[in-house]
Amino acid sequence: MSIAGPTLEHRTKPVTAAGRTTAARRSRPDLLLYMLVMFTWVGIWRVQDLLPILAKVQFPILVELGTLVLFLTDQTPARRVKWIKSPIVTITLALFAIMIVGIPSSLWPGTGVSFVTREFPVSLLLMIMLATSVREFSDLEWLAFAHLVGAVIYATYIFLFCPIGYDGRLGTLVYYDANDFALLMVCAMPFAVYFLRPKTAVWRRLFALFALALFAIMIIKSGSRGGFLGLLAVVLYILLFYRAVPARMRLGAVAAGIVVFAVFGSARYWTIIGTILHPDKDYNMTDETGRSAIWKRGMLYMEMRPILGVGIRAFAQAEGTLSPVAKRYAEVGRGIKWSVAHNSFVEVGAECGVIALLLFVLRFLLAFRALARVRAGPRG
């Protein structure tokens, strides 16, 4: 999240009477930060699905409302909505508006209404609360570690209670499918690597090492080829560019990861991964219901409805009604899978139109530019 205006450093360093800036004192996590942790655990790590009793007492709604009330009643100067004046937030709100405007012409208005009233507002609220509730760097670090803990809790549950299916992959998971789960594990790994830095508390470094090993094992169990490719990208970045961790530690972590994959990667797993090298034999590249064909049809939906698309969350409906394959199958009484896009860019363009796709890409570029401006502070 890019924060426009004064930086986090300026928000948290008081000015003395002499006009000189003094270092901010490390604040303890307060109730709002604890609620934000619960919010991330509810929204990302699905604790209400791991413990169904929480869903029965409407715990997610209580957390969302509680976080909002605590923020609105908080008087801390560093916590103000003005800190989110950012092109990234503006684009997100513009995308939200496009979703709403496109509902009347959607192929499936019901799912669109559900998404813009129940799902997306929760993610938007979490985004804003995280951006505005951080008072200083220690808050950000504390939230990052709490996020890592949530990832370990979820991964441990899957490890203990979700069996491997007949195809050598994780079968029925909690909320996510195997590919989603692998992506989450890959995205959680950098949080663990961060806490391997020198001068980090020993217990945190040990926990981070455990988390890395657990995440690697779960990526193997997922059997996801996308997860494996994502892991390779993260490993290459850590080796070549993540200078906050000494080179010997980075190399050691990678070597340990190789050992984990050698020990836990079954022959079946490496057979699955090996298909990446033979795309011409993969049904996703050759079959008309494979992902390559689905992406091409997604481009067709963009051409057919370039302004507002087929409607948010209506890609599957387009596959079953607008698709040339669906029409051809219908003529002979044959059904077709109403598949999702399996590609965020194709999905956004097909469901919300070309303008929304351009905004979606621009938001990524602005986020990368904002992250590129982050630099290490002075020693001490």
mmCIF file of C-alpha atoms in Angstrom:
data_model
loop_
_atom_site.group_PDB
_atom_site.id
_atom_site.type_symbol
_atom_site.label_atom_id
_atom_site.label_comp_id
_atom_site.label_asym_id
_atom_site.label_seq_id
_atom_site.Cartn_x
_atom_site.Cartn_y
_atom_site.Cartn_z
ATOM 1 C CA MET A 1 0.000 0.000 0.000
ATOM 2 C CA SER A 2 1.432 3.343 -1.013
ATOM 3 C CA ILE A 3 0.846 6.147 1.481
ATOM 4 C CA ALA A 4 0.890 9.581 -0.109
ATOM 5 C CA GLY A 5 1.828 12.748 1.706
ATOM 6 C CA PRO A 6 4.105 12.486 4.755
ATOM 7 C CA THR A 7 5.852 9.155 5.030
ATOM 8 C CA LEU A 8 5.431 6.710 7.890
ATOM 9 C CA GLU A 9 8.675 8.095 9.280
ATOM 10 C CA HIS A 10 7.232 11.609 9.379
ATOM 11 C CA ARG A 11 4.017 10.362 10.945
ATOM 12 C CA THR A 12 5.843 8.801 13.884
ATOM 13 C CA LYS A 13 8.751 11.115 14.704
ATOM 14 C CA PRO A 14 7.715 13.979 17.015
ATOM 15 C CA VAL A 15 9.465 17.340 16.737
ATOM 16 C CA THR A 16 11.179 18.761 19.834
ATOM 17 C CA ALA A 17 10.899 22.356 21.030
ATOM 18 C CA ALA A 18 14.220 23.053 19.330
ATOM 19 C CA GLY A 19 12.643 21.985 16.040
ATOM 20 C CA ARG A 20 14.701 18.823 15.702
ATOM 21 C CA THR A 21 13.169 15.428 15.000
ATOM 22 C CA THR A 22 13.570 12.798 17.709
ATOM 23 C CA ALA A 23 13.259 9.042 17.314
ATOM 24 C CA ALA A 24 9.794 7.687 18.040
ATOM 25 C CA ARG A 25 9.421 5.390 20.991
ATOM 26 C CA ARG A 26 8.354 1.839 20.266
ATOM 27 C CA SER A 27 4.646 1.545 21.017
ATOM 28 C CA ARG A 28 2.920 -1.549 22.287
ATOM 29 C CA PRO A 29 0.247 -3.145 20.094
ATOM 30 C CA ASP A 30 -3.147 -1.803 21.108
ATOM 31 C CA LEU A 31 -6.662 -3.212 20.780
ATOM 32 C CA LEU A 32 -7.094 -1.941 17.219
ATOM 33 C CA LEU A 33 -3.984 -3.813 16.058
ATOM 34 C CA TYR A 34 -5.193 -6.987 17.747
ATOM 35 C CA MET A 35 -8.511 -6.601 15.948
ATOM 36 C CA LEU A 36 -6.647 -6.108 12.662
ATOM 37 C CA VAL A 37 -4.836 -9.384 13.269
ATOM 38 C CA MET A 38 -8.189 -11.089 13.764
ATOM 39 C CA PHE A 39 -9.393 -9.385 10.580
ATOM 40 C CA THR A 40 -6.501 -10.832 8.539
ATOM 41 C CA TRP A 41 -6.963 -14.245 10.119
ATOM 42 C CA VAL A 42 -10.675 -14.148 9.248
ATOM 43 C CA GLY A 43 -10.273 -12.755 5.740
ATOM 44 C CA ILE A 44 -7.160 -14.651 4.620
ATOM 45 C CA TRP A 45 -6.509 -17.574 6.956
ATOM 46 C CA ARG A 46 -10.187 -18.517 7.443
ATOM 47 C CA VAL A 47 -10.108 -19.231 11.179
ATOM 48 C CA GLN A 48 -13.913 -19.305 11.155
ATOM 49 C CA ASP A 49 -13.741 -22.287 8.795
ATOM 50 C CA LEU A 50 -11.105 -24.043 10.866
ATOM 51 C CA LEU A 51 -13.306 -23.560 13.956
ATOM 52 C CA PRO A 52 -16.923 -23.622 12.673
ATOM 53 C CA ILE A 53 -18.244 -22.403 16.025
ATOM 54 C CA LEU A 54 -16.780 -18.994 15.143
ATOM 55 C CA ALA A 55 -18.881 -18.833 11.991
ATOM 56 C CA LYS A 56 -22.011 -19.764 13.936
ATOM 57 C CA VAL A 57 -21.578 -16.808 16.293
ATOM 58 C CA GLN A 58 -20.914 -14.471 13.323
ATOM 59 C CA PHE A 59 -17.328 -13.903 14.438
ATOM 60 C CA PRO A 60 -16.187 -12.467 11.064
ATOM 61 C CA ILE A 61 -18.893 -9.780 11.130
ATOM 62 C CA LEU A 62 -18.109 -8.932 14.743
ATOM 63 C CA VAL A 63 -14.421 -8.545 13.884
ATOM 64 C CA GLU A 64 -15.122 -6.358 10.850
ATOM 65 C CA LEU A 65 -17.496 -4.074 12.742
ATOM 66 C CA GLY A 66 -15.251 -4.013 15.808
ATOM 67 C CA THR A 67 -12.237 -2.964 13.729
ATOM 68 C CA LEU A 68 -14.206 -0.186 12.055
ATOM 69 C CA VAL A 69 -15.632 1.139 15.339
ATOM 70 C CA LEU A 70 -12.232 1.114 17.049
ATOM 71 C CA PHE A 71 -10.690 3.005 14.146
ATOM 72 C CA LEU A 72 -13.438 5.632 14.015
ATOM 73 C CA THR A 73 -13.184 6.269 17.760
ATOM 74 C CA ASP A 74 -9.370 6.284 17.881
ATOM 75 C CA GLN A 75 -7.826 9.701 18.479
ATOM 76 C CA THR A 76 -4.221 8.838 17.611
ATOM 77 C CA PRO A 77 -2.888 11.565 15.246
ATOM 78 C CA ALA A 78 -0.981 9.009 13.133
ATOM 79 C CA ARG A 79 -4.261 7.231 12.335
ATOM 80 C CA ARG A 80 -6.152 9.289 9.818
ATOM 81 C CA VAL A 81 -7.947 8.371 6.603
ATOM 82 C CA LYS A 82 -5.967 11.119 4.835
ATOM 83 C CA TRP A 83 -2.911 8.840 4.839
ATOM 84 C CA ILE A 84 -4.487 6.694 2.110
ATOM 85 C CA LYS A 85 -4.619 9.472 -0.466
ATOM 86 C CA SER A 86 -2.913 7.336 -3.047
ATOM 87 C CA PRO A 87 -3.425 6.495 -6.737
ATOM 88 C CA ILE A 88 -3.557 2.831 -5.708
ATOM 89 C CA VAL A 89 -6.611 3.450 -3.533
ATOM 90 C CA THR A 90 -8.187 5.694 -6.176
ATOM 91 C CA ILE A 91 -7.823 2.974 -8.816
ATOM 92 C CA THR A 92 -9.259 0.379 -6.437
ATOM 93 C CA LEU A 93 -12.317 2.565 -5.867
ATOM 94 C CA ALA A 94 -12.643 3.128 -9.628
ATOM 95 C CA LEU A 95 -12.609 -0.634 -10.203
ATOM 96 C CA PHE A 96 -15.282 -1.008 -7.538
ATOM 97 C CA ALA A 97 -17.424 1.577 -9.316
ATOM 98 C CA ILE A 98 -17.040 -0.250 -12.651
ATOM 99 C CA MET A 99 -18.141 -3.504 -10.998
ATOM 100 C CA ILE A 100 -21.294 -1.826 -9.672
ATOM 101 C CA VAL A 101 -22.151 -0.068 -12.943
ATOM 102 C CA GLY A 102 -21.789 -3.347 -14.832
ATOM 103 C CA ILE A 103 -24.278 -5.301 -12.710
ATOM 104 C CA PRO A 104 -27.447 -4.403 -14.710
ATOM 105 C CA SER A 105 -25.898 -5.740 -17.932
ATOM 106 C CA SER A 106 -24.243 -8.727 -16.267
ATOM 107 C CA LEU A 107 -24.900 -12.263 -17.452
ATOM 108 C CA TRP A 108 -25.412 -13.186 -13.804
ATOM 109 C CA PRO A 109 -26.506 -10.118 -11.782
ATOM 110 C CA GLY A 110 -27.138 -12.108 -8.607
ATOM 111 C CA THR A 111 -23.518 -13.105 -8.087
ATOM 112 C CA GLY A 112 -22.435 -9.578 -8.956
ATOM 113 C CA VAL A 113 -24.671 -8.081 -6.294
ATOM 114 C CA SER A 114 -23.376 -10.569 -3.757
ATOM 115 C CA PHE A 115 -19.756 -9.758 -4.611
ATOM 116 C CA VAL A 116 -20.081 -5.963 -4.418
ATOM 117 C CA THR A 117 -22.137 -6.030 -1.217
ATOM 118 C CA ARG A 118 -20.477 -8.829 0.760
ATOM 119 C CA GLU A 119 -17.064 -9.849 -0.548
ATOM 120 C CA PHE A 120 -15.259 -6.889 -2.076
ATOM 121 C CA PRO A 121 -16.206 -4.305 0.602
ATOM 122 C CA VAL A 122 -14.618 -6.538 3.254
ATOM 123 C CA SER A 123 -11.324 -6.693 1.316
ATOM 124 C CA LEU A 124 -11.471 -2.944 0.709
ATOM 125 C CA LEU A 125 -12.067 -2.286 4.407
ATOM 126 C CA LEU A 126 -9.126 -4.495 5.381
ATOM 127 C CA MET A 127 -6.922 -2.680 2.867
ATOM 128 C CA ILE A 128 -7.849 0.736 4.271
ATOM 129 C CA MET A 129 -7.621 -0.322 7.908
ATOM 130 C CA LEU A 130 -4.139 -1.769 7.433
ATOM 131 C CA ALA A 131 -2.939 1.358 5.636
ATOM 132 C CA THR A 132 -4.293 3.802 8.188
ATOM 133 C CA SER A 133 -3.859 1.979 11.505
ATOM 134 C CA VAL A 134 -0.074 1.633 11.449
ATOM 135 C CA ARG A 135 1.435 4.239 13.775
ATOM 136 C CA GLU A 136 5.095 3.394 13.306
ATOM 137 C CA PHE A 137 7.392 0.757 11.889
ATOM 138 C CA SER A 138 7.108 -1.521 14.932
ATOM 139 C CA ASP A 139 3.349 -1.800 14.279
ATOM 140 C CA LEU A 140 4.011 -2.865 10.710
ATOM 141 C CA GLU A 141 6.553 -5.465 11.800
ATOM 142 C CA TRP A 142 4.216 -6.785 14.475
ATOM 143 C CA LEU A 143 1.365 -7.160 11.963
ATOM 144 C CA ALA A 144 3.719 -8.949 9.562
ATOM 145 C CA PHE A 145 4.668 -11.488 12.212
ATOM 146 C CA ALA A 146 1.024 -11.997 13.184
ATOM 147 C CA HIS A 147 0.256 -12.653 9.512
ATOM 148 C CA LEU A 148 3.011 -15.263 9.467
ATOM 149 C CA VAL A 149 1.515 -16.916 12.546
ATOM 150 C CA GLY A 150 -1.867 -17.067 10.795
ATOM 151 C CA ALA A 151 -0.255 -18.750 7.792
ATOM 152 C CA VAL A 152 1.392 -21.360 10.038
ATOM 153 C CA ILE A 153 -1.902 -22.076 11.826
ATOM 154 C CA TYR A 154 -3.735 -22.610 8.539
ATOM 155 C CA ALA A 155 -0.936 -24.710 7.006
ATOM 156 C CA THR A 156 -0.686 -26.850 10.136
ATOM 157 C CA TYR A 157 -4.417 -27.547 10.036
ATOM 158 C CA ILE A 158 -4.204 -28.608 6.384
ATOM 159 C CA PHE A 159 -1.173 -30.783 7.168
ATOM 160 C CA LEU A 160 -2.977 -32.583 9.995
ATOM 161 C CA PHE A 161 -6.515 -32.939 8.679
ATOM 162 C CA CYS A 162 -6.561 -32.782 4.867
ATOM 163 C CA PRO A 163 -5.511 -35.996 3.085
ATOM 164 C CA ILE A 164 -3.725 -36.432 -0.225
ATOM 165 C CA GLY A 165 -6.150 -37.401 -3.005
ATOM 166 C CA TYR A 166 -5.906 -40.267 -5.458
ATOM 167 C CA ASP A 167 -4.129 -37.962 -7.924
ATOM 168 C CA GLY A 168 -1.261 -37.302 -5.515
ATOM 169 C CA ARG A 169 -2.476 -33.818 -4.565
ATOM 170 C CA LEU A 170 -4.258 -32.355 -1.596
ATOM 171 C CA GLY A 171 -7.923 -33.160 -1.937
ATOM 172 C CA THR A 172 -10.695 -31.339 -0.111
ATOM 173 C CA LEU A 173 -9.238 -28.305 1.650
ATOM 174 C CA VAL A 174 -10.745 -25.591 3.808
ATOM 175 C CA TYR A 175 -12.200 -22.812 1.618
ATOM 176 C CA TYR A 176 -9.322 -22.758 -0.913
ATOM 177 C CA ASP A 177 -8.426 -25.307 -3.566
ATOM 178 C CA ALA A 178 -4.940 -26.795 -3.969
ATOM 179 C CA ASN A 179 -3.732 -24.103 -6.392
ATOM 180 C CA ASP A 180 -5.029 -21.261 -4.224
ATOM 181 C CA PHE A 181 -3.398 -22.845 -1.204
ATOM 182 C CA ALA A 182 -0.027 -23.198 -2.935
ATOM 183 C CA LEU A 183 -0.169 -19.542 -3.956
ATOM 184 C CA LEU A 184 -0.869 -18.506 -0.365
ATOM 185 C CA MET A 185 2.079 -20.544 0.889
ATOM 186 C CA VAL A 186 4.394 -18.964 -1.694
ATOM 187 C CA CYS A 187 3.183 -15.477 -0.758
ATOM 188 C CA ALA A 188 3.718 -16.203 2.955
ATOM 189 C CA MET A 189 7.328 -17.281 2.486
ATOM 190 C CA PRO A 190 8.810 -13.752 2.205
ATOM 191 C CA PHE A 191 7.301 -12.928 5.598
ATOM 192 C CA ALA A 192 9.236 -15.836 7.091
ATOM 193 C CA VAL A 193 12.450 -14.848 5.309
ATOM 194 C CA TYR A 194 12.149 -11.317 6.686
ATOM 195 C CA PHE A 195 12.313 -12.615 10.262
ATOM 196 C CA LEU A 196 15.559 -14.468 9.551
ATOM 197 C CA ARG A 197 17.443 -11.154 9.586
ATOM 198 C CA PRO A 198 20.327 -10.648 12.007
ATOM 199 C CA LYS A 199 19.417 -9.132 15.394
ATOM 200 C CA THR A 200 15.901 -10.574 15.160
ATOM 201 C CA ALA A 201 14.912 -12.361 18.373
ATOM 202 C CA VAL A 202 16.118 -15.972 18.342
ATOM 203 C CA TRP A 203 12.645 -17.389 18.998
ATOM 204 C CA ARG A 204 11.277 -15.472 16.005
ATOM 205 C CA ARG A 205 14.042 -16.758 13.753
ATOM 206 C CA LEU A 206 13.383 -20.320 14.856
ATOM 207 C CA PHE A 207 9.680 -19.862 14.216
ATOM 208 C CA ALA A 208 10.453 -18.417 10.769
ATOM 209 C CA LEU A 209 12.633 -21.431 9.923
ATOM 210 C CA PHE A 210 9.848 -23.779 10.991
ATOM 211 C CA ALA A 211 7.385 -21.792 8.880
ATOM 212 C CA LEU A 212 9.605 -22.001 5.794
ATOM 213 C CA ALA A 213 9.956 -25.771 6.136
ATOM 214 C CA LEU A 214 6.208 -26.181 6.688
ATOM 215 C CA PHE A 215 5.323 -23.985 3.705
ATOM 216 C CA ALA A 216 7.704 -25.946 1.447
ATOM 217 C CA ILE A 217 6.165 -29.251 2.526
ATOM 218 C CA MET A 218 2.656 -27.940 1.913
ATOM 219 C CA ILE A 219 3.581 -26.658 -1.552
ATOM 220 C CA ILE A 220 4.749 -30.203 -2.320
ATOM 221 C CA LYS A 221 1.544 -31.686 -0.951
ATOM 222 C CA SER A 222 -0.562 -29.288 -3.030
ATOM 223 C CA GLY A 223 0.893 -30.730 -6.238
ATOM 224 C CA SER A 224 0.453 -27.305 -7.831
ATOM 225 C CA ARG A 225 2.655 -26.530 -10.814
ATOM 226 C CA GLY A 226 1.836 -22.843 -10.494
ATOM 227 C CA GLY A 227 2.875 -22.992 -6.855
ATOM 228 C CA PHE A 228 6.190 -24.584 -7.853
ATOM 229 C CA LEU A 229 6.886 -21.861 -10.440
ATOM 230 C CA GLY A 230 5.944 -19.179 -7.926
ATOM 231 C CA LEU A 231 8.338 -20.719 -5.430
ATOM 232 C CA LEU A 232 11.154 -20.619 -7.978
ATOM 233 C CA ALA A 233 10.502 -16.905 -8.554
ATOM 234 C CA VAL A 234 10.592 -16.168 -4.816
ATOM 235 C CA VAL A 235 13.768 -18.204 -4.313
ATOM 236 C CA LEU A 236 15.551 -16.412 -7.167
ATOM 237 C CA TYR A 237 14.563 -13.018 -5.778
ATOM 238 C CA ILE A 238 15.764 -13.919 -2.288
ATOM 239 C CA LEU A 239 19.086 -15.216 -3.608
ATOM 240 C CA LEU A 240 19.839 -12.318 -5.929
ATOM 241 C CA PHE A 241 18.202 -9.249 -4.427
ATOM 242 C CA TYR A 242 17.220 -9.675 -0.769
ATOM 243 C CA ARG A 243 20.340 -8.181 0.809
ATOM 244 C CA ALA A 244 18.837 -7.718 4.295
ATOM 245 C CA VAL A 245 19.696 -11.356 5.025
ATOM 246 C CA PRO A 246 23.405 -12.330 4.754
ATOM 247 C CA ALA A 247 24.332 -14.322 1.667
ATOM 248 C CA ARG A 248 25.410 -17.382 3.657
ATOM 249 C CA MET A 249 22.020 -17.493 5.372
ATOM 250 C CA ARG A 250 20.193 -17.145 2.069
ATOM 251 C CA LEU A 251 22.202 -19.926 0.519
ATOM 252 C CA GLY A 252 21.649 -22.086 3.594
ATOM 253 C CA ALA A 253 17.899 -21.514 3.489
ATOM 254 C CA VAL A 254 17.778 -22.452 -0.205
ATOM 255 C CA ALA A 255 19.889 -25.548 0.415
ATOM 256 C CA ALA A 256 17.579 -26.571 3.242
ATOM 257 C CA GLY A 257 14.629 -26.084 0.909
ATOM 258 C CA ILE A 258 16.213 -28.343 -1.682
ATOM 259 C CA VAL A 259 16.648 -31.005 0.995
ATOM 260 C CA VAL A 260 12.975 -30.661 2.010
ATOM 261 C CA PHE A 261 11.864 -31.117 -1.601
ATOM 262 C CA ALA A 262 14.197 -34.088 -2.042
ATOM 263 C CA VAL A 263 12.842 -35.795 1.088
ATOM 264 C CA PHE A 264 9.142 -34.998 0.793
ATOM 265 C CA GLY A 265 8.743 -34.795 -2.992
ATOM 266 C CA SER A 266 7.316 -38.136 -4.113
ATOM 267 C CA ALA A 267 7.791 -39.666 -7.547
ATOM 268 C CA ARG A 268 4.187 -38.752 -8.273
ATOM 269 C CA TYR A 269 4.883 -35.111 -7.394
ATOM 270 C CA TRP A 270 7.897 -34.855 -9.681
ATOM 271 C CA THR A 271 5.889 -36.485 -12.448
ATOM 272 C CA ILE A 272 3.305 -33.716 -12.084
ATOM 273 C CA ILE A 273 5.971 -31.010 -12.067
ATOM 274 C CA GLY A 274 7.733 -32.632 -14.993
ATOM 275 C CA THR A 275 4.722 -31.957 -17.228
ATOM 276 C CA ILE A 276 5.753 -28.278 -17.195
ATOM 277 C CA LEU A 277 8.549 -29.253 -19.572
ATOM 278 C CA HIS A 278 6.114 -30.852 -22.010
ATOM 279 C CA PRO A 279 3.317 -28.325 -22.597
ATOM 280 C CA ASP A 280 2.405 -29.962 -25.915
ATOM 281 C CA LYS A 281 1.194 -32.998 -23.972
ATOM 282 C CA ASP A 282 -0.751 -31.036 -21.353
ATOM 283 C CA TYR A 283 -4.545 -30.948 -21.770
ATOM 284 C CA ASN A 284 -4.466 -27.322 -20.586
ATOM 285 C CA MET A 285 -2.608 -26.463 -23.777
ATOM 286 C CA THR A 286 -4.294 -28.863 -26.188
ATOM 287 C CA ASP A 287 -7.909 -29.402 -25.053
ATOM 288 C CA GLU A 288 -10.652 -26.937 -25.942
ATOM 289 C CA THR A 289 -11.684 -26.915 -22.298
ATOM 290 C CA GLY A 290 -8.079 -26.435 -21.110
ATOM 291 C CA ARG A 291 -6.777 -23.184 -19.739
ATOM 292 C CA SER A 292 -5.131 -21.949 -22.930
ATOM 293 C CA ALA A 293 -8.438 -22.222 -24.786
ATOM 294 C CA ILE A 294 -10.293 -20.648 -21.840
ATOM 295 C CA TRP A 295 -7.940 -17.651 -21.907
ATOM 296 C CA LYS A 296 -8.481 -17.219 -25.638
ATOM 297 C CA ARG A 297 -12.240 -17.267 -25.105
ATOM 298 C CA GLY A 298 -11.759 -14.715 -22.341
ATOM 299 C CA MET A 299 -10.166 -12.422 -24.911
ATOM 300 C CA LEU A 300 -13.189 -13.044 -27.121
ATOM 301 C CA TYR A 301 -15.533 -11.947 -24.303
ATOM 302 C CA MET A 302 -13.509 -8.729 -24.031
ATOM 303 C CA GLU A 303 -14.057 -8.105 -27.742
ATOM 304 C CA MET A 304 -17.771 -8.849 -27.437
ATOM 305 C CA ARG A 305 -18.240 -6.605 -24.387
ATOM 306 C CA PRO A 306 -15.296 -4.191 -24.240
ATOM 307 C CA ILE A 307 -16.858 -1.519 -21.983
ATOM 308 C CA LEU A 308 -18.348 -3.304 -18.959
ATOM 309 C CA GLY A 309 -17.600 -6.933 -19.731
ATOM 310 C CA VAL A 310 -19.863 -9.874 -18.975
ATOM 311 C CA GLY A 311 -20.285 -8.783 -15.366
ATOM 312 C CA ILE A 312 -18.310 -9.326 -12.185
ATOM 313 C CA ARG A 313 -18.178 -13.011 -11.200
ATOM 314 C CA ALA A 314 -19.931 -13.993 -14.465
ATOM 315 C CA PHE A 315 -17.023 -15.549 -16.369
ATOM 316 C CA ALA A 316 -18.370 -19.052 -15.771
ATOM 317 C CA GLN A 317 -21.769 -17.919 -17.058
ATOM 318 C CA ALA A 318 -20.076 -16.667 -20.231
ATOM 319 C CA GLU A 319 -18.376 -20.044 -20.648
ATOM 320 C CA GLY A 320 -21.766 -21.741 -20.497
ATOM 321 C CA THR A 321 -23.722 -19.332 -22.701
ATOM 322 C CA LEU A 322 -21.522 -17.075 -24.891
ATOM 323 C CA SER A 323 -18.760 -19.553 -25.573
ATOM 324 C CA PRO A 324 -18.659 -20.886 -29.164
ATOM 325 C CA VAL A 325 -17.757 -24.261 -27.690
ATOM 326 C CA ALA A 326 -20.827 -24.207 -25.434
ATOM 327 C CA LYS A 327 -23.079 -23.379 -28.387
ATOM 328 C CA ARG A 328 -21.560 -26.127 -30.489
ATOM 329 C CA TYR A 329 -21.922 -28.647 -27.679
ATOM 330 C CA ALA A 330 -25.519 -27.575 -27.094
ATOM 331 C CA GLU A 331 -26.425 -28.436 -30.688
ATOM 332 C CA VAL A 332 -25.523 -32.067 -30.046
ATOM 333 C CA GLY A 333 -26.897 -32.198 -26.509
ATOM 334 C CA ARG A 334 -23.480 -32.186 -24.863
ATOM 335 C CA GLY A 335 -22.640 -30.194 -21.753
ATOM 336 C CA ILE A 336 -19.532 -28.133 -21.001
ATOM 337 C CA LYS A 337 -17.842 -27.186 -17.775
ATOM 338 C CA TRP A 338 -18.675 -23.652 -16.712
ATOM 339 C CA SER A 339 -15.090 -22.878 -15.847
ATOM 340 C CA VAL A 340 -13.526 -19.867 -14.161
ATOM 341 C CA ALA A 341 -10.750 -17.940 -15.911
ATOM 342 C CA HIS A 342 -7.735 -19.261 -13.938
ATOM 343 C CA ASN A 343 -6.056 -15.961 -14.805
ATOM 344 C CA SER A 344 -6.640 -12.689 -12.954
ATOM 345 C CA PHE A 345 -5.937 -10.455 -15.956
ATOM 346 C CA VAL A 346 -8.218 -12.396 -18.297
ATOM 347 C CA GLU A 347 -10.897 -12.490 -15.618
ATOM 348 C CA VAL A 348 -10.830 -8.749 -14.950
ATOM 349 C CA GLY A 349 -10.861 -7.877 -18.652
ATOM 350 C CA ALA A 350 -13.646 -10.318 -19.503
ATOM 351 C CA GLU A 351 -15.828 -9.535 -16.485
ATOM 352 C CA CYS A 352 -15.328 -5.759 -16.193
ATOM 353 C CA GLY A 353 -14.074 -4.601 -19.576
ATOM 354 C CA VAL A 354 -10.896 -3.272 -21.149
ATOM 355 C CA ILE A 355 -10.784 -0.049 -19.104
ATOM 356 C CA ALA A 356 -10.928 -2.058 -15.895
ATOM 357 C CA LEU A 357 -8.106 -4.289 -17.159
ATOM 358 C CA LEU A 358 -5.907 -1.263 -17.871
ATOM 359 C CA LEU A 359 -6.619 0.103 -14.384
ATOM 360 C CA PHE A 360 -5.869 -3.297 -12.867
ATOM 361 C CA VAL A 361 -2.467 -3.428 -14.588
ATOM 362 C CA LEU A 362 -1.734 0.201 -13.677
ATOM 363 C CA ARG A 363 -2.420 -0.546 -10.024
ATOM 364 C CA PHE A 364 0.257 -3.259 -10.078
ATOM 365 C CA LEU A 365 2.752 -0.909 -11.725
ATOM 366 C CA LEU A 366 2.101 1.813 -9.142
ATOM 367 C CA ALA A 367 2.453 -0.698 -6.312
ATOM 368 C CA PHE A 368 5.817 -1.893 -7.666
ATOM 369 C CA ARG A 369 6.967 1.706 -8.065
ATOM 370 C CA ALA A 370 5.977 2.463 -4.473
ATOM 371 C CA LEU A 371 7.824 -0.622 -3.208
ATOM 372 C CA ALA A 372 10.912 0.325 -5.215
ATOM 373 C CA ARG A 373 11.118 3.555 -3.199
ATOM 374 C CA VAL A 374 11.430 1.630 0.069
ATOM 375 C CA ARG A 375 15.011 1.697 1.278
ATOM 376 C CA ALA A 376 16.804 0.558 4.396
ATOM 377 C CA GLY A 377 17.097 3.217 7.092
ATOM 378 C CA PRO A 378 20.371 4.340 8.655
ATOM 379 C CA ARG A 379 22.122 1.826 10.896
ATOM 380 C CA GLY A 380 21.020 2.063 14.536
#
